[in-house]
PDB file of C-alpha atoms in Angstrom:
ATOM      1  CA  UNK A 936       0.003   0.141   0.281  1.00 61.00           C
ATOM      2  CA  UNK A 937       1.228   3.639  -0.784  1.00 68.00           C
ATOM      3  CA  UNK A 938       1.474   5.971   2.130  1.00 91.00           C
ATOM      4  CA  UNK A 939       3.450   7.798   4.490  1.00 94.00           C
ATOM      5  CA  UNK A 940       5.248   5.830   7.533  1.00 95.00           C
ATOM      6  CA  UNK A 941       6.315   7.737  10.646  1.00 95.00           C
ATOM      7  CA  UNK A 942       8.058   6.075  13.311  1.00 89.00           C
ATOM      8  CA  UNK A 943       7.907   5.762  16.367  1.00 90.00           C
ATOM      9  CA  UNK A 944       4.498   6.979  17.197  1.00 91.00           C
ATOM     10  CA  UNK A 945       5.350   7.791  20.732  1.00 93.00           C
ATOM     11  CA  UNK A 946       8.775   9.036  21.638  1.00 93.00           C
ATOM     12  CA  UNK A 947      10.049  10.121  25.061  1.00 93.00           C
ATOM     13  CA  UNK A 948      13.539  11.996  25.619  1.00 91.00           C
ATOM     14  CA  UNK A 949      15.487  13.820  28.183  1.00 91.00           C
ATOM     15  CA  UNK A 950      15.772  17.240  27.863  1.00 89.00           C
ATOM     16  CA  UNK A 951      19.161  18.213  26.245  1.00 89.00           C
ATOM     17  CA  UNK A 952      19.180  15.315  24.124  1.00 91.00           C
ATOM     18  CA  UNK A 953      18.809  15.399  20.219  1.00 93.00           C
ATOM     19  CA  UNK A 954      16.102  13.288  18.651  1.00 94.00           C
ATOM     20  CA  UNK A 955      15.506  12.206  14.999  1.00 95.00           C
ATOM     21  CA  UNK A 956      11.978  11.443  13.761  1.00 96.00           C
ATOM     22  CA  UNK A 957      11.524   9.440  10.771  1.00 96.00           C
ATOM     23  CA  UNK A 958       9.297   9.951   8.021  1.00 97.00           C
ATOM     24  CA  UNK A 959       9.256   7.607   4.866  1.00 97.00           C
ATOM     25  CA  UNK A 960       6.814   7.732   1.879  1.00 97.00           C
ATOM     26  CA  UNK A 961       6.513   5.326  -1.293  1.00 95.00           C
ATOM     27  CA  UNK A 962       4.198   7.531  -3.153  1.00 93.00           C
ATOM     28  CA  UNK A 963       6.921   8.608  -5.114  1.00 93.00           C
ATOM     29  CA  UNK A 964       6.113  12.150  -4.234  1.00 93.00           C
ATOM     30  CA  UNK A 965       8.891  14.903  -4.845  1.00 92.00           C
ATOM     31  CA  UNK A 966       7.874  17.275  -1.886  1.00 93.00           C
ATOM     32  CA  UNK A 967       7.973  16.688   1.885  1.00 95.00           C
ATOM     33  CA  UNK A 968       7.001  18.454   4.560  1.00 95.00           C
ATOM     34  CA  UNK A 969       7.298  18.528   8.554  1.00 97.00           C
ATOM     35  CA  UNK A 970       4.463  20.019  10.679  1.00 97.00           C
ATOM     36  CA  UNK A 971       4.232  20.588  14.399  1.00 97.00           C
ATOM     37  CA  UNK A 972       0.868  20.670  16.190  1.00 95.00           C
ATOM     38  CA  UNK A 973       0.282  22.099  19.769  1.00 94.00           C
ATOM     39  CA  UNK A 974      -3.037  22.187  21.301  1.00 88.00           C
ATOM     40  CA  UNK A 975      -5.280  25.227  20.267  1.00 85.00           C
ATOM     41  CA  UNK A 976      -2.924  25.931  17.151  1.00 88.00           C
ATOM     42  CA  UNK A 977      -2.995  25.219  13.947  1.00 89.00           C
ATOM     43  CA  UNK A 978      -0.314  22.663  12.196  1.00 93.00           C
ATOM     44  CA  UNK A 979       2.789  25.120  11.791  1.00 95.00           C
ATOM     45  CA  UNK A 980       5.564  24.506   9.041  1.00 96.00           C
ATOM     46  CA  UNK A 981       8.846  23.522  10.214  1.00 97.00           C
ATOM     47  CA  UNK A 982      10.843  22.493   7.136  1.00 97.00           C
ATOM     48  CA  UNK A 983       9.856  21.549   3.586  1.00 95.00           C
ATOM     49  CA  UNK A 984      11.896  19.857   0.755  1.00 95.00           C
ATOM     50  CA  UNK A 985      10.366  20.320  -3.048  1.00 92.00           C
ATOM     51  CA  UNK A 986      13.299  17.946  -4.333  1.00 93.00           C
ATOM     52  CA  UNK A 987      16.148  15.475  -3.278  1.00 95.00           C
ATOM     53  CA  UNK A 988      19.283  17.359  -1.621  1.00 95.00           C
ATOM     54  CA  UNK A 989      17.231  20.627  -1.212  1.00 95.00           C
ATOM     55  CA  UNK A 990      15.273  21.977   1.485  1.00 96.00           C
ATOM     56  CA  UNK A 991      13.903  25.228   2.980  1.00 96.00           C
ATOM     57  CA  UNK A 992      12.918  26.416   6.309  1.00 96.00           C
ATOM     58  CA  UNK A 993       9.287  26.898   7.289  1.00 95.00           C
ATOM     59  CA  UNK A 994       7.734  29.195  10.068  1.00 93.00           C
ATOM     60  CA  UNK A 995       9.228  27.867  13.068  1.00 96.00           C
ATOM     61  CA  UNK A 996      12.624  26.308  11.961  1.00 97.00           C
ATOM     62  CA  UNK A 997      14.554  27.184  14.931  1.00 96.00           C
ATOM     63  CA  UNK A 998      15.939  24.313  17.053  1.00 96.00           C
ATOM     64  CA  UNK A 999      15.227  21.857  14.096  1.00 97.00           C
ATOM     65  CA  UNK A1000      17.446  20.367  11.167  1.00 97.00           C
ATOM     66  CA  UNK A1001      16.530  17.872   8.245  1.00 98.00           C
ATOM     67  CA  UNK A1002      18.050  16.196   5.523  1.00 97.00           C
ATOM     68  CA  UNK A1003      16.719  14.985   2.285  1.00 98.00           C
ATOM     69  CA  UNK A1004      19.125  12.652   0.721  1.00 97.00           C
ATOM     70  CA  UNK A1005      16.821  10.120  -0.598  1.00 97.00           C
ATOM     71  CA  UNK A1006      13.500  11.116  -2.354  1.00 96.00           C
ATOM     72  CA  UNK A1007      11.486   8.524  -0.433  1.00 97.00           C
ATOM     73  CA  UNK A1008      13.050   9.751   3.104  1.00 98.00           C
ATOM     74  CA  UNK A1009      12.873  13.266   5.134  1.00 98.00           C
ATOM     75  CA  UNK A1010      14.118  12.683   8.537  1.00 98.00           C
ATOM     76  CA  UNK A1011      13.679  15.609  11.275  1.00 97.00           C
ATOM     77  CA  UNK A1012      16.024  16.266  14.075  1.00 97.00           C
ATOM     78  CA  UNK A1013      14.786  17.937  17.115  1.00 96.00           C
ATOM     79  CA  UNK A1014      17.920  19.663  18.783  1.00 94.00           C
ATOM     80  CA  UNK A1015      18.661  20.606  22.227  1.00 90.00           C
ATOM     81  CA  UNK A1016      18.298  24.260  20.819  1.00 88.00           C
ATOM     82  CA  UNK A1017      14.433  23.632  20.653  1.00 90.00           C
ATOM     83  CA  UNK A1018      13.087  25.433  23.791  1.00 89.00           C
ATOM     84  CA  UNK A1019       9.856  23.732  23.708  1.00 91.00           C
ATOM     85  CA  UNK A1020      10.051  20.218  21.800  1.00 93.00           C
ATOM     86  CA  UNK A1021       7.108  18.685  23.361  1.00 95.00           C
ATOM     87  CA  UNK A1022       4.580  18.285  20.626  1.00 95.00           C
ATOM     88  CA  UNK A1023       3.125  16.022  17.850  1.00 95.00           C
ATOM     89  CA  UNK A1024       4.905  16.134  14.585  1.00 96.00           C
ATOM     90  CA  UNK A1025       3.087  15.174  11.114  1.00 95.00           C
ATOM     91  CA  UNK A1026       5.115  14.547   8.181  1.00 96.00           C
ATOM     92  CA  UNK A1027       3.342  14.930   4.745  1.00 94.00           C
ATOM     93  CA  UNK A1028       4.389  14.514   0.847  1.00 94.00           C
ATOM     94  CA  UNK A1029       2.653  16.128  -2.258  1.00 91.00           C
ATOM     95  CA  UNK A1030       3.417  15.811  -5.920  1.00 84.00           C
ATOM     96  CA  UNK A1031       5.065  18.769  -7.401  1.00 72.00           C
ATOM     97  CA  UNK A1032       3.217  18.497 -10.961  1.00 65.00           C
ATOM     98  CA  UNK A1033       1.087  21.264 -12.198  1.00 55.00           C
ATOM     99  CA  UNK A1034      -2.303  21.835 -10.815  1.00 58.00           C
ATOM    100  CA  UNK A1035      -3.662  21.547  -6.957  1.00 59.00           C
ATOM    101  CA  UNK A1036      -2.009  18.181  -5.855  1.00 74.00           C
ATOM    102  CA  UNK A1037      -3.304  16.518  -2.803  1.00 82.00           C
ATOM    103  CA  UNK A1038      -1.104  17.009   0.447  1.00 87.00           C
ATOM    104  CA  UNK A1039      -1.029  13.435   2.082  1.00 90.00           C
ATOM    105  CA  UNK A1040      -0.247  13.150   5.858  1.00 92.00           C
ATOM    106  CA  UNK A1041       1.474  10.395   7.712  1.00 93.00           C
ATOM    107  CA  UNK A1042       0.295   9.168  11.186  1.00 92.00           C
ATOM    108  CA  UNK A1043       2.595  11.516  13.153  1.00 94.00           C
ATOM    109  CA  UNK A1044       4.851  11.159  16.363  1.00 95.00           C
ATOM    110  CA  UNK A1045       4.002  12.539  19.692  1.00 94.00           C
ATOM    111  CA  UNK A1046       7.311  13.791  21.154  1.00 95.00           C
ATOM    112  CA  UNK A1047       7.514  13.974  24.996  1.00 94.00           C
ATOM    113  CA  UNK A1048      10.825  15.687  26.342  1.00 91.00           C
ATOM    114  CA  UNK A1049      11.010  15.146  30.171  1.00 87.00           C
TER     115      UNK A1049
ATOM    116  CA  UNK B 188      -5.895  37.647  13.401  1.00 66.00           C
ATOM    117  CA  UNK B 189      -5.247  34.136  11.773  1.00 82.00           C
ATOM    118  CA  UNK B 190      -5.362  33.900   8.113  1.00 91.00           C
ATOM    119  CA  UNK B 191      -7.723  31.218   8.238  1.00 95.00           C
ATOM    120  CA  UNK B 192     -10.546  30.994  10.831  1.00 96.00           C
ATOM    121  CA  UNK B 193     -12.692  28.121  11.805  1.00 97.00           C
ATOM    122  CA  UNK B 194     -16.082  28.036  13.643  1.00 96.00           C
ATOM    123  CA  UNK B 195     -17.320  26.524  15.882  1.00 97.00           C
ATOM    124  CA  UNK B 196     -14.035  25.749  17.793  1.00 96.00           C
ATOM    125  CA  UNK B 197     -16.149  22.694  19.783  1.00 97.00           C
ATOM    126  CA  UNK B 198     -19.462  21.212  18.397  1.00 97.00           C
ATOM    127  CA  UNK B 199     -21.599  18.479  19.972  1.00 97.00           C
ATOM    128  CA  UNK B 200     -24.403  16.873  18.307  1.00 97.00           C
ATOM    129  CA  UNK B 201     -27.091  13.795  18.573  1.00 97.00           C
ATOM    130  CA  UNK B 202     -26.623  11.172  16.165  1.00 97.00           C
ATOM    131  CA  UNK B 203     -28.542  12.083  13.066  1.00 97.00           C
ATOM    132  CA  UNK B 204     -28.443  15.912  13.358  1.00 97.00           C
ATOM    133  CA  UNK B 205     -26.920  18.015  10.035  1.00 98.00           C
ATOM    134  CA  UNK B 206     -23.754  19.372  11.025  1.00 98.00           C
ATOM    135  CA  UNK B 207     -22.008  22.516   9.707  1.00 98.00           C
ATOM    136  CA  UNK B 208     -18.482  23.766  10.177  1.00 98.00           C
ATOM    137  CA  UNK B 209     -17.474  27.270   8.519  1.00 98.00           C
ATOM    138  CA  UNK B 210     -13.875  28.378   7.353  1.00 98.00           C
ATOM    139  CA  UNK B 211     -13.027  32.199   6.486  1.00 97.00           C
ATOM    140  CA  UNK B 212      -9.916  32.959   5.125  1.00 96.00           C
ATOM    141  CA  UNK B 213      -7.934  36.178   4.478  1.00 94.00           C
ATOM    142  CA  UNK B 214      -5.494  35.519   1.892  1.00 88.00           C
ATOM    143  CA  UNK B 215      -5.392  34.595  -1.864  1.00 89.00           C
ATOM    144  CA  UNK B 216      -5.637  30.942  -2.301  1.00 92.00           C
ATOM    145  CA  UNK B 217      -5.412  28.083  -5.248  1.00 90.00           C
ATOM    146  CA  UNK B 218      -7.451  25.513  -3.331  1.00 93.00           C
ATOM    147  CA  UNK B 219      -8.730  24.742   0.186  1.00 95.00           C
ATOM    148  CA  UNK B 220      -8.687  21.418   2.091  1.00 95.00           C
ATOM    149  CA  UNK B 221     -10.841  20.060   4.501  1.00 97.00           C
ATOM    150  CA  UNK B 222      -8.906  17.494   6.617  1.00 96.00           C
ATOM    151  CA  UNK B 223     -10.041  15.106   9.442  1.00 96.00           C
ATOM    152  CA  UNK B 224      -8.283  14.128  12.369  1.00 94.00           C
ATOM    153  CA  UNK B 225      -8.995  11.323  14.615  1.00 90.00           C
ATOM    154  CA  UNK B 226      -7.699  10.761  18.200  1.00 85.00           C
ATOM    155  CA  UNK B 227      -5.007   9.206  17.353  1.00 81.00           C
ATOM    156  CA  UNK B 228      -3.726  12.175  15.493  1.00 83.00           C
ATOM    157  CA  UNK B 229      -3.398  10.746  12.029  1.00 87.00           C
ATOM    158  CA  UNK B 230      -4.910  13.370   9.270  1.00 91.00           C
ATOM    159  CA  UNK B 231      -7.019  12.321   6.504  1.00 91.00           C
ATOM    160  CA  UNK B 232      -7.968  14.486   3.319  1.00 91.00           C
ATOM    161  CA  UNK B 233     -11.496  14.752   2.840  1.00 95.00           C
ATOM    162  CA  UNK B 234     -11.759  17.327   0.018  1.00 94.00           C
ATOM    163  CA  UNK B 235      -9.635  19.460  -2.069  1.00 93.00           C
ATOM    164  CA  UNK B 236     -11.829  22.246  -3.581  1.00 93.00           C
ATOM    165  CA  UNK B 237     -10.971  25.569  -5.521  1.00 92.00           C
ATOM    166  CA  UNK B 238     -14.671  26.027  -6.553  1.00 93.00           C
ATOM    167  CA  UNK B 239     -18.262  25.195  -6.236  1.00 95.00           C
ATOM    168  CA  UNK B 240     -19.275  21.929  -4.327  1.00 97.00           C
ATOM    169  CA  UNK B 241     -18.303  18.577  -3.713  1.00 96.00           C
ATOM    170  CA  UNK B 242     -19.990  15.290  -2.280  1.00 97.00           C
ATOM    171  CA  UNK B 243     -18.563  12.216  -0.981  1.00 95.00           C
ATOM    172  CA  UNK B 244     -21.331  10.307   0.727  1.00 96.00           C
ATOM    173  CA  UNK B 245     -22.565  11.929   3.818  1.00 97.00           C
ATOM    174  CA  UNK B 246     -20.054  14.969   3.393  1.00 98.00           C
ATOM    175  CA  UNK B 247     -20.711  17.999   1.381  1.00 98.00           C
ATOM    176  CA  UNK B 248     -18.115  20.889   1.199  1.00 98.00           C
ATOM    177  CA  UNK B 249     -18.683  24.156  -0.658  1.00 98.00           C
ATOM    178  CA  UNK B 250     -16.624  27.186  -1.237  1.00 97.00           C
ATOM    179  CA  UNK B 251     -17.357  30.991  -2.245  1.00 96.00           C
ATOM    180  CA  UNK B 252     -14.218  32.144  -3.521  1.00 93.00           C
ATOM    181  CA  UNK B 253     -15.858  35.857  -3.630  1.00 93.00           C
ATOM    182  CA  UNK B 254     -16.680  35.599  -0.015  1.00 95.00           C
ATOM    183  CA  UNK B 255     -13.498  33.826   1.109  1.00 96.00           C
ATOM    184  CA  UNK B 256     -15.428  31.145   2.772  1.00 97.00           C
ATOM    185  CA  UNK B 257     -16.029  27.342   2.838  1.00 98.00           C
ATOM    186  CA  UNK B 258     -18.360  25.157   4.835  1.00 98.00           C
ATOM    187  CA  UNK B 259     -18.216  21.434   5.533  1.00 98.00           C
ATOM    188  CA  UNK B 260     -21.776  19.779   6.132  1.00 98.00           C
ATOM    189  CA  UNK B 261     -22.429  16.344   7.563  1.00 98.00           C
ATOM    190  CA  UNK B 262     -25.703  14.925   7.018  1.00 97.00           C
ATOM    191  CA  UNK B 263     -27.068  12.002   9.207  1.00 96.00           C
ATOM    192  CA  UNK B 264     -24.146  12.560  11.524  1.00 97.00           C
ATOM    193  CA  UNK B 265     -23.018   9.616  13.491  1.00 97.00           C
ATOM    194  CA  UNK B 266     -20.807   8.937  16.573  1.00 96.00           C
ATOM    195  CA  UNK B 267     -17.976   7.501  14.069  1.00 95.00           C
ATOM    196  CA  UNK B 268     -17.790  11.230  12.609  1.00 96.00           C
ATOM    197  CA  UNK B 269     -16.417  12.366  15.930  1.00 97.00           C
ATOM    198  CA  UNK B 270     -13.143  14.255  14.999  1.00 97.00           C
ATOM    199  CA  UNK B 271     -11.216  17.130  14.453  1.00 97.00           C
ATOM    200  CA  UNK B 272     -12.132  18.881  11.515  1.00 98.00           C
ATOM    201  CA  UNK B 273      -9.394  21.116  10.133  1.00 97.00           C
ATOM    202  CA  UNK B 274      -9.565  23.735   7.248  1.00 97.00           C
ATOM    203  CA  UNK B 275      -6.482  24.317   5.530  1.00 96.00           C
ATOM    204  CA  UNK B 276      -5.664  26.806   2.438  1.00 95.00           C
ATOM    205  CA  UNK B 277      -3.272  26.662  -0.237  1.00 91.00           C
ATOM    206  CA  UNK B 278      -1.713  30.044  -0.722  1.00 87.00           C
ATOM    207  CA  UNK B 279      -1.353  31.209  -4.163  1.00 83.00           C
ATOM    208  CA  UNK B 280       1.879  33.123  -3.769  1.00 75.00           C
ATOM    209  CA  UNK B 281       5.555  31.924  -3.198  1.00 71.00           C
ATOM    210  CA  UNK B 282       5.898  28.111  -2.711  1.00 74.00           C
ATOM    211  CA  UNK B 283       2.171  27.726  -1.987  1.00 76.00           C
ATOM    212  CA  UNK B 284       2.240  26.513   1.370  1.00 86.00           C
ATOM    213  CA  UNK B 285      -0.795  25.308   3.265  1.00 91.00           C
ATOM    214  CA  UNK B 286      -2.136  27.423   6.021  1.00 93.00           C
ATOM    215  CA  UNK B 287      -4.077  25.664   8.461  1.00 95.00           C
ATOM    216  CA  UNK B 288      -7.221  26.869  10.723  1.00 95.00           C
ATOM    217  CA  UNK B 289      -6.909  25.591  14.641  1.00 95.00           C
ATOM    218  CA  UNK B 290      -9.680  22.864  13.899  1.00 96.00           C
ATOM    219  CA  UNK B 291     -13.106  22.219  15.019  1.00 97.00           C
ATOM    220  CA  UNK B 292     -13.869  19.476  17.280  1.00 96.00           C
ATOM    221  CA  UNK B 293     -16.993  17.438  16.825  1.00 97.00           C
ATOM    222  CA  UNK B 294     -18.587  15.222  19.373  1.00 97.00           C
ATOM    223  CA  UNK B 295     -21.684  13.299  18.029  1.00 97.00           C
ATOM    224  CA  UNK B 296     -23.320  11.230  20.973  1.00 97.00           C
ATOM    225  CA  UNK B 297     -25.515   8.242  20.101  1.00 95.00           C
TER     226      UNK B 297
END
């Protein structure tokens, strides 16, 4: 089945530790996105990548880093510099072709920093 | 003021009721999405529309581009419709990012 997988579903880390969230898609989509969701707020864009080996900062990139070495993978690292890392993280992907292509979402990873 | 506003924030209904969720936006868009998020957190796309009306089963989505307003209707609501419904607009500038509303939490009781 085609889709987006994120692992793990729940992640616990101690304060000060870096942690990497996995996102893999087999939809052959060019563009991939990372969003953060906090209670009472809409999803906010952390980073996006429109093509392999290229990525751009979104609205709240501070304290995060990404890589896009393969088309199907877009891991997100939450560094110790991120002041408030506890949140729900969603990965998404989309085809860059012409027209309004639908964006597909992964199941999310809930990160709790203790 | 948020670029995408949804109302109501919370909605409770009895099974069988007709439900309407509203979304207003203030930016130029190329498309509007209605998304459903279940308690587990995963998000499913319900509709993507840029004009008129779309229907899928008991769900209907409409958009009025001139008034910058969209509605999501659920006919004959059922407890399994209980979820958070999110409106998101695809901006027609820059790299066309999605801007999300804060969601409407719907609870349908038997």
